Amino acid sequence: MNRIFFAALAAAVLLMPAHSVMADDDTELSDAAKYRETVMEAVASSFGGFIAVYLGKVEPKAEDKHLIANTRALAISSTLIGDLVPPGSEGGNALPLIWTEMDTYQKYAQDAADSTAELARAAESGDRAAMGKAFKAVGTSCKTCHDKFREEHES
Ligand code: ASC
């Protein structure tokens, strides 16, 4: 009995997809919802990369290059945010309110694209004060949209 149970458990574990993304209710997310999470992770990663360099947590040899590359990546991935909520892609951390207040979501998505483009321009100019100002605007843009449209979570 035990042996059969453990064999079944082992088989179940082995057959699990390596990176299956589960929604809060344990149902599997649609590919469109997974894609949204993938792109938003890219946005968060490049913003995090910029922040680490800008705040001096790391000091790469060519600091300018890192500030520019991270903010370019951020600005590029942020242009996709408006496209990440097609009908039928509900689920994950995205609140249903997105689909009933789509105009507001699209406005926030545009704010994200605009503010990150400004941060990339500031990084390219090398002006630290301009980067600081644009950095704050990007943070506000993220937070405004998340407060309204993203389910609260730990991280
Ligand atoms: C990030 C990230 C967010 C925003 C937000 C800014 O790096 O993942 O959701 O910044 O915390 O207010």
CSV table of C-alpha atoms and ligand atoms in Angstrom, one decimal:
chain,number,residue,atom,x,y,z
A,1,MET,CA,0.0,0.0,0.0
A,2,ASN,CA,2.7,2.4,1.1
A,3,ARG,CA,4.9,1.5,-1.8
A,4,ILE,CA,2.1,2.0,-4.3
A,5,PHE,CA,1.3,5.4,-2.7
A,6,PHE,CA,4.9,6.6,-2.9
A,7,ALA,CA,5.3,5.3,-6.4
A,8,ALA,CA,2.2,7.2,-7.4
A,9,LEU,CA,3.4,10.3,-5.6
A,10,ALA,CA,6.8,10.1,-7.3
A,11,ALA,CA,5.2,9.7,-10.7
A,12,ALA,CA,3.0,12.7,-10.0
A,13,VAL,CA,6.0,14.8,-9.0
A,14,LEU,CA,8.0,13.7,-12.1
A,15,LEU,CA,5.1,14.5,-14.4
A,16,MET,CA,4.7,18.0,-13.0
A,17,PRO,CA,5.6,20.8,-15.5
A,18,ALA,CA,8.8,22.4,-14.4
A,19,HIS,CA,7.5,25.9,-14.3
A,20,SER,CA,3.8,25.5,-13.9
A,21,VAL,CA,2.3,28.8,-12.7
A,22,MET,CA,-0.6,28.2,-10.4
A,23,ALA,CA,-3.3,30.7,-9.6
A,24,ASP,CA,-4.4,31.3,-6.0
A,25,ASP,CA,-7.3,28.9,-6.4
A,26,ASP,CA,-4.8,26.3,-7.6
A,27,THR,CA,-6.2,26.2,-11.2
A,28,GLU,CA,-3.6,26.4,-13.9
A,29,LEU,CA,-3.3,29.8,-15.5
A,30,SER,CA,-3.9,30.3,-19.2
A,31,ASP,CA,-0.9,30.9,-21.4
A,32,ALA,CA,-2.0,34.5,-21.8
A,33,ALA,CA,-2.0,35.0,-18.0
A,34,LYS,CA,1.4,33.3,-17.8
A,35,TYR,CA,2.7,35.5,-20.5
A,36,ARG,CA,1.5,38.6,-18.5
A,37,GLU,CA,3.4,37.3,-15.5
A,38,THR,CA,6.5,36.6,-17.6
A,39,VAL,CA,6.5,40.2,-19.1
A,40,MET,CA,5.8,41.8,-15.7
A,41,GLU,CA,8.7,39.8,-14.2
A,42,ALA,CA,10.9,41.3,-17.0
A,43,VAL,CA,9.7,44.7,-16.1
A,44,ALA,CA,10.4,44.2,-12.4
A,45,SER,CA,13.8,42.6,-13.1
A,46,SER,CA,15.1,45.5,-15.3
A,47,PHE,CA,13.8,48.1,-12.9
A,48,GLY,CA,15.5,46.2,-10.0
A,49,GLY,CA,18.7,46.1,-12.0
A,50,PHE,CA,18.6,49.9,-12.5
A,51,ILE,CA,17.9,50.4,-8.8
A,52,ALA,CA,20.8,48.2,-7.7
A,53,VAL,CA,23.2,50.2,-9.8
A,54,TYR,CA,21.7,53.6,-9.2
A,55,LEU,CA,21.7,53.2,-5.4
A,56,GLY,CA,25.3,51.8,-5.5
A,57,LYS,CA,24.4,48.4,-4.2
A,58,VAL,CA,26.6,47.1,-7.0
A,59,GLU,CA,29.4,49.1,-8.7
A,60,PRO,CA,30.0,47.6,-12.2
A,61,LYS,CA,33.0,48.9,-14.0
A,62,ALA,CA,31.0,50.6,-16.7
A,63,GLU,CA,28.2,51.9,-14.5
A,64,ASP,CA,26.7,54.1,-17.3
A,65,LYS,CA,26.4,51.1,-19.5
A,66,HIS,CA,24.4,49.2,-16.8
A,67,LEU,CA,22.2,52.2,-16.0
A,68,ILE,CA,21.4,52.6,-19.7
A,69,ALA,CA,20.9,48.9,-20.5
A,70,ASN,CA,18.6,48.2,-17.6
A,71,THR,CA,16.5,51.3,-18.3
A,72,ARG,CA,16.3,50.5,-22.0
A,73,ALA,CA,15.1,47.0,-21.2
A,74,LEU,CA,12.6,48.4,-18.8
A,75,ALA,CA,11.3,50.9,-21.3
A,76,ILE,CA,11.0,48.3,-24.0
A,77,SER,CA,9.2,45.7,-21.9
A,78,SER,CA,6.9,48.4,-20.4
A,79,THR,CA,5.6,49.1,-23.9
A,80,LEU,CA,3.9,45.7,-23.8
A,81,ILE,CA,1.9,46.2,-20.6
A,82,GLY,CA,-1.2,47.5,-22.4
A,83,ASP,CA,-1.4,44.3,-24.4
A,84,LEU,CA,-1.2,41.9,-21.5
A,85,VAL,CA,-4.9,41.8,-20.6
A,86,PRO,CA,-6.8,40.3,-23.6
A,87,PRO,CA,-10.3,39.0,-23.0
A,88,GLY,CA,-10.1,35.5,-21.4
A,89,SER,CA,-6.7,36.1,-19.8
A,90,GLU,CA,-8.1,36.8,-16.3
A,91,GLY,CA,-6.4,35.1,-13.4
A,92,GLY,CA,-3.3,35.2,-11.2
A,93,ASN,CA,-2.7,38.5,-9.4
A,94,ALA,CA,-4.7,40.5,-12.0
A,95,LEU,CA,-8.0,41.7,-10.4
A,96,PRO,CA,-11.2,41.3,-12.4
A,97,LEU,CA,-11.6,45.1,-12.1
A,98,ILE,CA,-9.1,45.4,-15.0
A,99,TRP,CA,-11.7,44.1,-17.5
A,100,THR,CA,-14.4,46.3,-16.2
A,101,GLU,CA,-12.3,49.5,-16.1
A,102,MET,CA,-10.1,48.8,-19.1
A,103,ASP,CA,-9.8,52.5,-20.0
A,104,THR,CA,-8.1,53.2,-16.7
A,105,TYR,CA,-5.9,50.2,-17.0
A,106,GLN,CA,-4.8,51.4,-20.5
A,107,LYS,CA,-4.1,54.9,-19.1
A,108,TYR,CA,-1.9,53.4,-16.4
A,109,ALA,CA,-0.2,51.2,-19.0
A,110,GLN,CA,0.6,54.3,-21.1
A,111,ASP,CA,1.9,56.0,-17.9
A,112,ALA,CA,4.3,53.1,-17.4
A,113,ALA,CA,5.5,53.3,-21.0
A,114,ASP,CA,6.0,57.1,-20.8
A,115,SER,CA,7.7,57.2,-17.4
A,116,THR,CA,10.1,54.4,-18.2
A,117,ALA,CA,11.0,56.0,-21.5
A,118,GLU,CA,11.8,59.2,-19.6
A,119,LEU,CA,13.9,57.2,-17.2
A,120,ALA,CA,15.8,55.6,-20.1
A,121,ARG,CA,16.4,59.1,-21.6
A,122,ALA,CA,17.7,60.3,-18.2
A,123,ALA,CA,20.1,57.4,-17.9
A,124,GLU,CA,21.4,58.1,-21.4
A,125,SER,CA,22.0,61.7,-20.5
A,126,GLY,CA,24.0,60.6,-17.5
A,127,ASP,CA,22.2,63.2,-15.3
A,128,ARG,CA,21.8,61.6,-11.9
A,129,ALA,CA,19.3,64.2,-10.7
A,130,ALA,CA,17.1,63.6,-13.7
A,131,MET,CA,17.4,59.8,-13.1
A,132,GLY,CA,16.3,60.2,-9.5
A,133,LYS,CA,13.2,62.3,-10.6
A,134,ALA,CA,12.3,59.8,-13.3
A,135,PHE,CA,12.9,56.9,-11.0
A,136,LYS,CA,10.4,58.3,-8.5
A,137,ALA,CA,7.8,58.7,-11.3
A,138,VAL,CA,8.3,55.1,-12.5
A,139,GLY,CA,7.8,53.9,-8.9
A,140,THR,CA,4.6,55.9,-8.6
A,141,SER,CA,3.3,54.6,-11.9
A,142,CYS,CA,3.9,50.9,-10.7
A,143,LYS,CA,2.3,51.5,-7.4
A,144,THR,CA,-0.8,53.4,-8.7
A,145,CYS,CA,-1.7,50.6,-11.0
A,146,HIS,CA,-0.8,47.8,-8.6
A,147,ASP,CA,-2.9,49.4,-5.8
A,148,LYS,CA,-6.0,49.4,-8.0
A,149,PHE,CA,-5.6,46.4,-10.2
A,150,ARG,CA,-3.3,43.8,-8.6
A,151,GLU,CA,-4.3,41.5,-5.8
A,152,GLU,CA,-2.3,42.1,-2.7
A,153,HIS,CA,0.4,39.7,-2.1
A,154,GLU,CA,3.5,39.2,0.1
A,155,SER,CA,6.3,40.1,-2.2
B,1,ASC,C1,9.3,47.2,-8.4
B,1,ASC,C2,8.2,46.3,-8.5
B,1,ASC,C3,7.1,47.0,-8.3
B,1,ASC,C4,7.3,48.4,-8.2
B,1,ASC,C5,6.7,49.1,-7.0
B,1,ASC,C6,7.1,50.6,-7.0
B,1,ASC,O1,10.5,47.0,-8.5
B,1,ASC,O2,8.3,45.0,-8.7
B,1,ASC,O3,5.9,46.4,-8.3
B,1,ASC,O4,8.8,48.5,-8.2
B,1,ASC,O5,7.1,48.5,-5.8
B,1,ASC,O6,6.3,51.2,-6.1
